[in-house]
Short mmCIF file of C-alpha atoms in Angstrom, two decimals:
data_model
loop_
_atom_site.label_atom_id
_atom_site.label_comp_id
_atom_site.label_asym_id
_atom_site.label_seq_id
_atom_site.Cartn_x
_atom_site.Cartn_y
_atom_site.Cartn_z
CA MET A 16 -33.23 -23.68 46.63
CA PRO A 17 -35.42 -22.02 43.98
CA MET A 18 -35.55 -18.23 43.96
CA ALA A 19 -38.65 -16.56 45.36
CA ALA A 20 -41.29 -15.57 42.81
CA VAL A 21 -40.49 -12.27 41.13
CA GLU A 22 -43.71 -10.35 40.60
CA PRO A 23 -43.53 -7.92 37.66
CA ARG A 24 -44.33 -4.32 38.52
CA ARG A 25 -44.71 -3.00 34.97
CA VAL A 26 -45.28 -4.88 31.74
CA ALA A 27 -44.95 -3.57 28.19
CA MET A 28 -47.41 -5.28 25.87
CA ILE A 29 -46.95 -4.87 22.13
CA SER A 30 -49.75 -5.23 19.60
CA VAL A 31 -48.50 -3.55 16.44
CA HIS A 32 -51.30 -4.18 13.98
CA THR A 33 -54.45 -3.82 16.05
CA SER A 34 -55.45 -1.82 19.11
CA PRO A 35 -57.32 -3.22 22.12
CA LEU A 36 -59.53 -0.13 21.83
CA GLU A 37 -60.91 -1.27 18.45
CA GLN A 38 -64.22 -3.08 18.03
CA PRO A 39 -63.57 -6.79 17.44
CA GLY A 40 -65.19 -8.45 14.45
CA THR A 41 -63.98 -6.45 11.48
CA GLY A 42 -60.72 -5.44 9.82
CA ASP A 43 -57.81 -6.80 11.86
CA ALA A 44 -59.65 -6.64 15.18
CA GLY A 45 -60.58 -10.00 16.65
CA GLY A 46 -59.68 -12.41 19.39
CA LEU A 47 -56.21 -10.93 19.79
CA ASN A 48 -57.74 -7.58 20.75
CA VAL A 49 -59.91 -9.26 23.36
CA TYR A 50 -56.97 -11.25 24.73
CA VAL A 51 -54.74 -8.18 25.11
CA ALA A 52 -57.44 -6.00 26.66
CA GLU A 53 -58.70 -8.62 29.11
CA THR A 54 -55.33 -9.83 30.35
CA ALA A 55 -54.15 -6.21 30.73
CA ARG A 56 -57.24 -5.42 32.82
CA GLU A 57 -56.64 -8.45 35.00
CA LEU A 58 -52.97 -7.55 35.50
CA ALA A 59 -53.95 -4.03 36.51
CA ALA A 60 -56.44 -5.44 39.02
CA ARG A 61 -53.47 -7.20 40.63
CA GLY A 62 -51.55 -3.93 40.92
CA ILE A 63 -49.34 -4.44 37.84
CA GLU A 64 -49.07 -1.48 35.49
CA VAL A 65 -49.41 -2.24 31.79
CA ASP A 66 -48.44 -0.10 28.81
CA ILE A 67 -49.84 -1.36 25.50
CA PHE A 68 -47.99 -0.14 22.41
CA THR A 69 -49.98 -0.19 19.19
CA ARG A 70 -49.89 1.64 15.85
CA ARG A 71 -51.73 4.92 15.44
CA THR A 72 -54.28 4.60 12.62
CA THR A 73 -56.05 7.97 12.60
CA GLY A 74 -55.03 11.56 13.17
CA GLU A 75 -57.74 11.88 15.82
CA THR A 76 -56.36 9.01 17.88
CA PRO A 77 -54.78 10.35 21.09
CA VAL A 78 -51.11 9.61 21.71
CA GLU A 79 -52.12 7.97 24.99
CA ALA A 80 -55.42 6.68 26.34
CA ASP A 81 -56.35 4.77 29.48
CA LEU A 82 -58.15 1.48 28.89
CA VAL A 83 -58.77 1.21 32.65
CA PRO A 84 -56.80 2.65 35.57
CA GLY A 85 -53.37 1.04 35.40
CA VAL A 86 -53.57 0.19 31.68
CA ARG A 87 -52.31 2.82 29.27
CA VAL A 88 -52.60 2.43 25.49
CA ARG A 89 -49.74 4.23 23.74
CA HIS A 90 -50.28 4.90 20.04
CA VAL A 91 -47.08 4.94 18.01
CA THR A 92 -46.84 6.73 14.66
CA ALA A 93 -45.44 4.33 12.06
CA GLY A 94 -46.32 5.05 8.46
CA PRO A 95 -49.52 6.66 7.15
CA TYR A 96 -52.40 6.67 9.60
CA GLU A 97 -54.74 4.98 7.14
CA GLY A 98 -54.51 2.89 4.00
CA LEU A 99 -51.98 0.34 5.25
CA ALA A 100 -53.04 -3.29 5.32
CA LYS A 101 -51.57 -5.70 7.86
CA GLU A 102 -49.50 -7.16 5.02
CA ASP A 103 -47.84 -3.75 4.53
CA LEU A 104 -46.73 -3.39 8.13
CA PRO A 105 -43.40 -5.30 7.97
CA GLY A 106 -42.06 -2.23 6.16
CA GLN A 107 -43.03 -0.06 9.15
CA LEU A 108 -41.48 -2.14 11.93
CA CYS A 109 -38.36 0.01 12.02
CA ALA A 110 -40.48 3.15 12.47
CA PHE A 111 -42.60 1.46 15.10
CA SER A 112 -39.52 0.24 16.98
CA ALA A 113 -38.07 3.75 16.90
CA GLY A 114 -41.31 5.08 18.38
CA ILE A 115 -41.15 2.61 21.24
CA MET A 116 -37.50 3.43 21.89
CA GLN A 117 -38.39 7.12 21.97
CA ALA A 118 -41.18 6.42 24.47
CA GLY A 119 -38.70 4.47 26.57
CA LEU A 120 -36.52 7.55 26.95
CA SER A 121 -39.18 9.20 29.11
CA VAL A 122 -39.01 6.53 31.82
CA PRO A 123 -36.17 5.12 33.94
CA GLU A 124 -34.03 2.43 32.32
CA ASP A 125 -35.45 -0.29 34.60
CA HIS A 126 -39.08 0.85 34.18
CA TYR A 127 -40.36 -2.32 32.50
CA ASP A 128 -39.81 -5.75 34.00
CA LEU A 129 -40.97 -7.72 30.97
CA VAL A 130 -42.17 -7.41 27.36
CA HIS A 131 -45.15 -9.47 26.17
CA SER A 132 -45.62 -9.34 22.40
CA HIS A 133 -48.67 -10.53 20.48
CA TYR A 134 -48.50 -11.83 16.89
CA TRP A 135 -45.29 -12.12 14.90
CA LEU A 136 -45.09 -8.44 13.87
CA SER A 137 -45.11 -7.46 17.53
CA GLY A 138 -42.61 -10.20 18.28
CA GLN A 139 -40.11 -8.59 15.93
CA VAL A 140 -40.50 -5.28 17.75
CA GLY A 141 -40.58 -6.95 21.16
CA TRP A 142 -37.31 -8.69 20.38
CA LEU A 143 -35.61 -5.30 19.98
CA ALA A 144 -37.38 -3.68 22.94
CA ALA A 145 -36.58 -6.52 25.34
CA ASP A 146 -32.95 -6.50 24.25
CA ARG A 147 -32.72 -2.73 24.65
CA TRP A 148 -34.35 -2.76 28.09
CA ARG A 149 -32.51 -5.96 29.13
CA VAL A 150 -35.69 -7.74 30.18
CA ALA A 151 -37.37 -11.03 29.28
CA LEU A 152 -39.50 -11.40 26.16
CA VAL A 153 -42.70 -13.46 26.39
CA HIS A 154 -44.46 -14.00 23.08
CA THR A 155 -47.91 -15.24 22.05
CA MET A 156 -48.26 -16.16 18.37
CA HIS A 157 -52.10 -16.18 18.20
CA THR A 158 -51.83 -17.52 14.63
CA MET A 159 -48.92 -19.05 12.74
CA ALA A 160 -48.18 -18.94 9.02
CA ARG A 161 -47.13 -22.57 8.71
CA VAL A 162 -50.29 -23.73 10.44
CA LYS A 163 -52.55 -21.50 8.34
CA ASN A 164 -50.85 -22.64 5.15
CA LEU A 165 -51.62 -26.25 6.02
CA HIS A 166 -55.34 -25.45 6.28
CA LEU A 167 -56.03 -22.86 3.59
CA ALA A 168 -59.57 -22.21 2.43
CA ASP A 169 -60.21 -22.55 -1.30
CA GLY A 170 -58.92 -19.46 -3.07
CA ASP A 171 -57.23 -18.04 0.01
CA PRO A 172 -53.60 -16.99 -0.71
CA PRO A 173 -50.88 -18.59 1.41
CA GLU A 174 -49.07 -16.60 4.07
CA PRO A 175 -45.80 -15.18 2.67
CA ARG A 176 -42.39 -16.72 3.20
CA GLY A 177 -41.25 -13.51 4.94
CA ARG A 178 -43.78 -14.08 7.71
CA GLU A 179 -42.56 -17.65 8.24
CA ILE A 180 -38.97 -16.42 8.55
CA GLY A 181 -40.05 -13.68 10.96
CA GLU A 182 -41.90 -16.17 13.13
CA VAL A 183 -38.89 -18.48 13.30
CA GLN A 184 -36.77 -15.54 14.45
CA VAL A 185 -39.28 -14.63 17.18
CA VAL A 186 -39.39 -18.24 18.40
CA GLU A 187 -35.60 -18.19 18.72
CA ALA A 188 -35.49 -14.79 20.42
CA ALA A 189 -38.30 -15.21 22.98
CA ASP A 190 -37.53 -16.29 26.53
CA ARG A 191 -40.98 -17.86 26.79
CA LEU A 192 -43.64 -18.80 24.24
CA ILE A 193 -47.31 -18.91 25.20
CA ALA A 194 -49.47 -21.49 23.42
CA ASN A 195 -53.24 -21.51 23.77
CA THR A 196 -53.56 -25.30 23.70
CA ASP A 197 -51.50 -28.47 23.76
CA ASP A 198 -51.99 -28.74 19.99
CA GLU A 199 -50.56 -25.27 19.46
CA ALA A 200 -47.60 -26.14 21.69
CA ARG A 201 -47.00 -29.20 19.55
CA GLU A 202 -47.14 -27.08 16.39
CA LEU A 203 -44.56 -24.65 17.80
CA ILE A 204 -42.24 -27.56 18.53
CA GLU A 205 -42.79 -29.54 15.35
CA LEU A 206 -43.16 -26.74 12.81
CA TYR A 207 -40.87 -24.09 14.35
CA ALA A 208 -38.34 -26.16 16.32
CA ALA A 209 -39.26 -24.33 19.53
CA PRO A 210 -37.38 -25.77 22.53
CA PRO A 211 -40.08 -27.59 24.54
CA ALA A 212 -38.91 -26.07 27.82
CA LYS A 213 -39.70 -22.59 26.44
CA VAL A 214 -43.33 -23.39 25.59
CA SER A 215 -46.07 -22.90 28.18
CA VAL A 216 -49.73 -23.71 27.59
CA VAL A 217 -52.08 -21.02 28.93
CA PRO A 218 -55.65 -21.21 27.57
CA PRO A 219 -57.40 -17.89 26.83
CA GLY A 220 -60.48 -16.89 28.76
CA VAL A 221 -63.97 -15.48 28.53
CA ASP A 222 -65.64 -12.58 30.33
CA LEU A 223 -67.94 -14.55 32.61
CA THR A 224 -69.69 -11.40 33.84
CA THR A 225 -70.83 -10.35 30.35
CA PHE A 226 -71.32 -13.70 28.66
CA THR A 227 -73.90 -15.39 30.84
CA PRO A 228 -76.97 -17.55 30.22
CA GLY A 229 -80.29 -15.84 29.72
CA ASP A 230 -83.81 -16.26 28.40
CA ARG A 231 -83.73 -16.97 24.66
CA ARG A 232 -87.12 -15.45 23.92
CA GLU A 233 -86.29 -12.26 25.82
CA ALA A 234 -82.98 -11.98 23.93
CA ARG A 235 -84.82 -12.30 20.64
CA ARG A 236 -87.32 -9.64 21.61
CA ALA A 237 -84.49 -7.28 22.56
CA LEU A 238 -82.85 -7.80 19.16
CA GLY A 239 -86.05 -7.52 17.15
CA LEU A 240 -85.90 -11.15 16.05
CA PRO A 241 -88.78 -13.61 15.67
CA VAL A 242 -89.44 -15.03 19.11
CA ASP A 243 -90.30 -18.47 17.77
CA GLY A 244 -88.52 -20.45 15.12
CA GLU A 245 -84.87 -21.35 14.63
CA LEU A 246 -81.82 -19.09 14.66
CA LEU A 247 -78.39 -20.14 13.38
CA LEU A 248 -75.56 -17.71 14.12
CA PHE A 249 -72.04 -17.04 12.85
CA VAL A 250 -69.87 -14.48 14.68
CA GLY A 251 -66.48 -13.37 13.42
CA ARG A 252 -64.51 -11.59 10.77
CA ILE A 253 -65.76 -12.16 7.23
CA GLN A 254 -62.90 -13.87 5.44
CA PRO A 255 -62.32 -17.30 3.86
CA LEU A 256 -60.26 -18.48 6.85
CA LYS A 257 -63.32 -18.20 9.12
CA ALA A 258 -65.53 -20.00 6.53
CA PRO A 259 -68.82 -18.13 7.08
CA ASP A 260 -69.93 -19.53 3.72
CA VAL A 261 -70.36 -22.91 5.46
CA LEU A 262 -73.27 -21.49 7.46
CA LEU A 263 -75.02 -20.26 4.30
CA ARG A 264 -74.49 -23.53 2.49
CA VAL A 265 -75.84 -25.43 5.49
CA ALA A 266 -78.92 -23.21 5.51
CA GLY A 267 -79.42 -23.84 1.81
CA GLU A 268 -79.17 -27.60 2.33
CA LEU A 269 -81.58 -27.54 5.27
CA LEU A 270 -84.15 -25.68 3.17
CA ARG A 271 -83.62 -28.08 0.27
CA ARG A 272 -84.33 -31.01 2.59
CA ASP A 273 -87.32 -29.32 4.21
CA PRO A 274 -88.78 -26.35 2.27
CA ALA A 275 -91.31 -25.73 5.08
CA ARG A 276 -88.40 -24.76 7.36
CA ARG A 277 -88.19 -21.42 5.49
CA GLU A 278 -91.11 -20.17 7.59
CA ARG A 279 -89.19 -20.59 10.83
CA LEU A 280 -85.47 -20.28 9.95
CA THR A 281 -83.33 -17.18 10.49
CA VAL A 282 -79.62 -17.15 9.65
CA ALA A 283 -77.48 -14.35 11.11
CA VAL A 284 -73.92 -13.44 10.10
CA LEU A 285 -72.44 -10.99 12.61
CA GLY A 286 -69.12 -9.46 11.57
CA GLY A 287 -67.30 -7.34 9.02
CA PRO A 288 -64.86 -7.95 6.14
CA SER A 289 -61.27 -8.77 7.06
CA GLY A 290 -58.09 -10.07 5.48
CA SER A 291 -58.58 -11.45 1.99
CA GLY A 292 -62.30 -10.93 2.51
CA LEU A 293 -61.73 -7.20 1.98
CA THR A 294 -61.16 -7.86 -1.73
CA ARG A 295 -64.61 -9.50 -2.02
CA PRO A 296 -66.72 -7.62 0.55
CA HIS A 297 -70.09 -8.65 -0.96
CA GLU A 298 -69.29 -12.28 -1.66
CA LEU A 299 -71.51 -13.63 1.12
CA GLU A 300 -74.50 -11.58 0.00
CA GLU A 301 -73.99 -12.88 -3.52
CA LEU A 302 -73.74 -16.44 -2.23
CA ALA A 303 -76.98 -16.04 -0.27
CA ARG A 304 -78.75 -14.85 -3.41
CA GLY A 305 -77.22 -17.65 -5.46
CA LEU A 306 -78.44 -20.22 -2.93
CA GLY A 307 -81.88 -18.65 -2.88
CA ILE A 308 -81.79 -18.00 0.87
CA ASP A 309 -81.29 -14.23 1.02
CA ASP A 310 -84.80 -13.88 2.47
CA VAL A 311 -83.78 -15.74 5.65
CA VAL A 312 -80.26 -14.29 6.06
CA ARG A 313 -79.41 -11.22 8.13
CA PHE A 314 -76.01 -9.52 7.91
CA VAL A 315 -75.18 -7.63 11.10
CA ARG A 316 -72.23 -5.33 11.74
CA PRO A 317 -70.05 -5.98 14.83
CA VAL A 318 -71.70 -4.95 18.09
CA ALA A 319 -70.66 -4.15 21.65
CA ARG A 320 -70.13 -7.12 23.93
CA PRO A 321 -73.39 -6.84 25.92
CA VAL A 322 -75.32 -6.90 22.64
CA LEU A 323 -73.15 -9.73 21.34
CA ALA A 324 -74.09 -11.74 24.42
CA GLN A 325 -77.75 -11.20 23.54
CA TRP A 326 -77.12 -12.61 20.06
CA TYR A 327 -75.51 -15.69 21.56
CA ARG A 328 -78.45 -16.18 23.92
CA ALA A 329 -80.93 -15.71 21.07
CA ALA A 330 -79.37 -18.42 18.89
CA ASP A 331 -80.33 -22.08 18.87
CA LEU A 332 -76.85 -22.94 17.60
CA VAL A 333 -73.62 -21.05 16.92
CA LEU A 334 -71.48 -22.34 14.06
CA VAL A 335 -67.69 -21.93 14.13
CA PRO A 336 -66.51 -23.49 10.84
CA SER A 337 -63.01 -21.98 10.67
CA HIS A 338 -60.30 -23.65 8.60
CA SER A 339 -57.74 -22.74 11.28
CA GLU A 340 -58.25 -21.44 14.81
CA SER A 341 -55.64 -21.15 17.55
CA PHE A 342 -58.37 -21.34 20.20
CA GLY A 343 -61.80 -20.01 19.27
CA LEU A 344 -63.04 -17.26 21.59
CA VAL A 345 -66.40 -17.16 19.80
CA ALA A 346 -67.02 -20.77 20.74
CA ILE A 347 -66.28 -20.23 24.43
CA GLU A 348 -68.31 -16.98 24.54
CA ALA A 349 -71.33 -18.70 23.00
CA GLN A 350 -71.05 -21.60 25.43
CA ALA A 351 -70.80 -19.23 28.41
CA CYS A 352 -74.20 -17.92 27.27
CA GLY A 353 -75.61 -21.46 27.27
CA THR A 354 -75.74 -21.91 23.50
CA PRO A 355 -74.42 -25.12 21.94
CA VAL A 356 -71.67 -24.83 19.35
CA VAL A 357 -71.09 -26.79 16.16
CA ALA A 358 -67.43 -26.28 15.25
CA ALA A 359 -64.77 -27.49 12.85
CA HIS A 360 -62.46 -30.13 14.27
CA VAL A 361 -59.36 -27.96 13.81
CA GLY A 362 -56.71 -26.19 15.90
CA GLY A 363 -57.79 -25.15 19.37
CA LEU A 364 -61.53 -25.65 18.81
CA PRO A 365 -61.60 -29.13 20.39
CA THR A 366 -60.23 -27.52 23.56
CA ALA A 367 -62.61 -24.57 23.42
CA VAL A 368 -65.66 -26.74 22.70
CA GLY A 369 -64.76 -29.78 24.80
CA ASP A 370 -67.57 -32.30 25.21
CA ALA A 371 -70.17 -29.54 25.37
CA GLY A 372 -70.63 -29.16 21.61
CA VAL A 373 -70.32 -30.97 18.31
CA LEU A 374 -67.14 -31.12 16.21
CA VAL A 375 -67.32 -31.75 12.47
CA ASP A 376 -64.45 -33.11 10.40
CA GLY A 377 -63.84 -31.18 7.17
CA HIS A 378 -66.15 -28.58 5.65
CA ALA A 379 -68.44 -30.64 3.42
CA THR A 380 -71.97 -29.24 3.44
CA PRO A 381 -73.80 -32.57 3.96
CA ALA A 382 -71.81 -33.40 7.10
CA TRP A 383 -72.42 -29.96 8.60
CA ALA A 384 -76.09 -30.01 7.64
CA ASP A 385 -76.49 -33.44 9.28
CA ALA A 386 -74.93 -32.18 12.53
CA VAL A 387 -77.05 -29.04 12.62
CA GLU A 388 -80.28 -30.76 11.60
CA SER A 389 -79.92 -33.48 14.23
CA LEU A 390 -79.52 -30.86 16.99
CA LEU A 391 -82.44 -28.75 15.77
CA ARG A 392 -84.64 -31.84 15.85
CA ASP A 393 -83.53 -32.97 19.31
CA ASP A 394 -84.57 -30.36 21.86
CA ARG A 395 -83.54 -32.51 24.81
CA ARG A 396 -79.99 -33.04 23.51
CA ARG A 397 -79.61 -29.39 22.54
CA LEU A 398 -80.69 -28.22 25.99
CA ALA A 399 -78.35 -30.73 27.64
CA LEU A 400 -75.45 -29.46 25.55
CA GLY A 401 -76.35 -25.88 26.47
CA SER A 402 -76.21 -26.72 30.17
CA ALA A 403 -72.91 -28.55 29.74
CA ALA A 404 -71.57 -25.61 27.74
CA VAL A 405 -72.06 -23.22 30.66
CA SER A 406 -70.15 -25.53 33.00
CA HIS A 407 -67.38 -26.01 30.44
CA ALA A 408 -66.97 -22.27 29.80
CA ALA A 409 -66.80 -21.56 33.54
CA GLN A 410 -63.31 -23.09 33.56
CA PHE A 411 -62.00 -20.37 31.23
CA GLY A 412 -62.39 -17.06 33.07
CA TRP A 413 -59.81 -14.37 32.29
CA GLY A 414 -58.79 -14.37 35.94
CA ALA A 415 -57.61 -17.97 35.66
CA THR A 416 -55.80 -17.16 32.40
CA THR A 417 -53.98 -14.26 34.02
CA ASP A 418 -53.02 -16.29 37.08
CA ARG A 419 -51.33 -18.78 34.77
CA LEU A 420 -49.81 -16.03 32.67
CA LEU A 421 -48.25 -14.49 35.77
CA GLU A 422 -46.53 -17.78 36.57
CA VAL A 423 -44.92 -17.69 33.13
CA TYR A 424 -43.91 -14.04 33.62
CA GLN A 425 -42.29 -14.86 36.95
CA GLN A 426 -40.39 -17.77 35.51
CA ALA A 427 -39.16 -15.71 32.55
CA ILE A 428 -37.97 -12.95 34.89
CA ARG A 429 -36.16 -15.45 37.11
CA GLU A 430 -34.48 -17.12 34.16
CA ARG A 431 -33.35 -13.79 32.72
CA ALA A 432 -31.98 -12.73 36.12
CA ASN A 433 -30.17 -16.05 36.58
CA GLY A 434 -29.03 -16.37 33.01
CA THR A 435 -30.43 -19.91 33.07
CA ASN A 436 -33.15 -21.93 31.41
CA GLU A 437 -35.20 -23.45 34.22
CA SER A 438 -37.07 -26.71 34.11
CA PRO A 439 -40.74 -26.46 33.11
CA ILE A 440 -43.15 -25.22 35.76
CA ASP A 441 -44.94 -28.55 35.65
CA GLU A 442 -44.00 -31.41 33.43
CA GLY A 443 -46.98 -31.87 31.19
CA GLN A 444 -47.78 -34.50 28.64
CA SER A 445 -44.99 -35.50 26.30
CA LEU A 446 -45.00 -33.69 22.99
CA VAL A 447 -42.91 -35.32 20.26
CA GLY A 448 -41.16 -37.29 22.95
CA VAL A 449 -40.19 -34.45 25.27
CA PRO A 450 -42.03 -32.63 28.07
CA THR A 451 -43.51 -29.19 27.55
CA ALA A 452 -44.12 -26.55 30.21
CA VAL A 453 -47.85 -26.82 30.75
CA ILE A 454 -49.57 -24.59 33.28
CA PRO A 455 -52.19 -26.90 34.82
#
């Protein structure tokens, strides 16, 4: 007889390099921040306490802060507050781990029921914390070095060998691995030799109360944009991996094909420099000038989520041209607002976009311009895709994500208590010839 479900009472989440309190869209803050914050909120709504451990990056940052009741963000001092890039943080993992161990001394030994680490740096720390507290370790990669290195943008440096080694160690140490999509599960198995029975597919979600359909003209008025005309939008961190240059090149090609379009076209890039983009912070502005389109391009700093939703509603199309994407929260947010997405056919974007958008193979400007131009010309198809997008996004609420996540937590706790490796929750499709744990 299987053991009864073991509901966690307290969960320690670890996000070393970026805090859920930070504004997504610049620096190292992005989809991971949203994932951690939203799942923690949902867990707290179910009566599960969550402590999120992250690195302190300013002297003004409080040692502890409540995200919502039941979710406490604990800032750990590890290295200088400022001036450390994500690539420098492996040298601070010992200090960060010591800070977590020190925090653990203030609570009973059995305080935490499970550790959930996010990104490989956190996985290294989570490995130690879970071992020290004798609890299960659940890990979400979010991105993987070997996957990114297979899909590098031109001029983007490869991820270092040290990260690959660290990721392999986390895969071996974790009791459970969370993949966003079936493709990511396959990559964990094929590229990292993850045991299939340890891998569970749990798609991320979208805030369906904030990202909702609305009147496009009213959204444009609220943002001070031309009410009529065409608006193409990119949202995300400005770095080669996210390929925002594709949007500018597409705009240049559209204007070359139809110079009269300049009177009605607006191109918006919403985000801030990140990663290798920090070394060339003005590259996109220079590209816009070089293409002769700087008069139609607007560069917008990251904004709060309600305002971001207005940008999605205002756009005719949202472009997500990333070279690698584990899921693509921007795509699902845009679709929840009723805006069709044109996305690269990579990583988790086919899952995020589904049949409610257009996927483009490669990053060649003519192919992207053809896809965008055909949708701008066909109002009926674009509106139909927008309607389908809302229905598609409705499947991905954070509540559903957290329900599935809790099943993985319960299984990891049971396995740790039994000292066994249970069969998958549900036998999903065969990946490289063997079943993977797929949460339906």
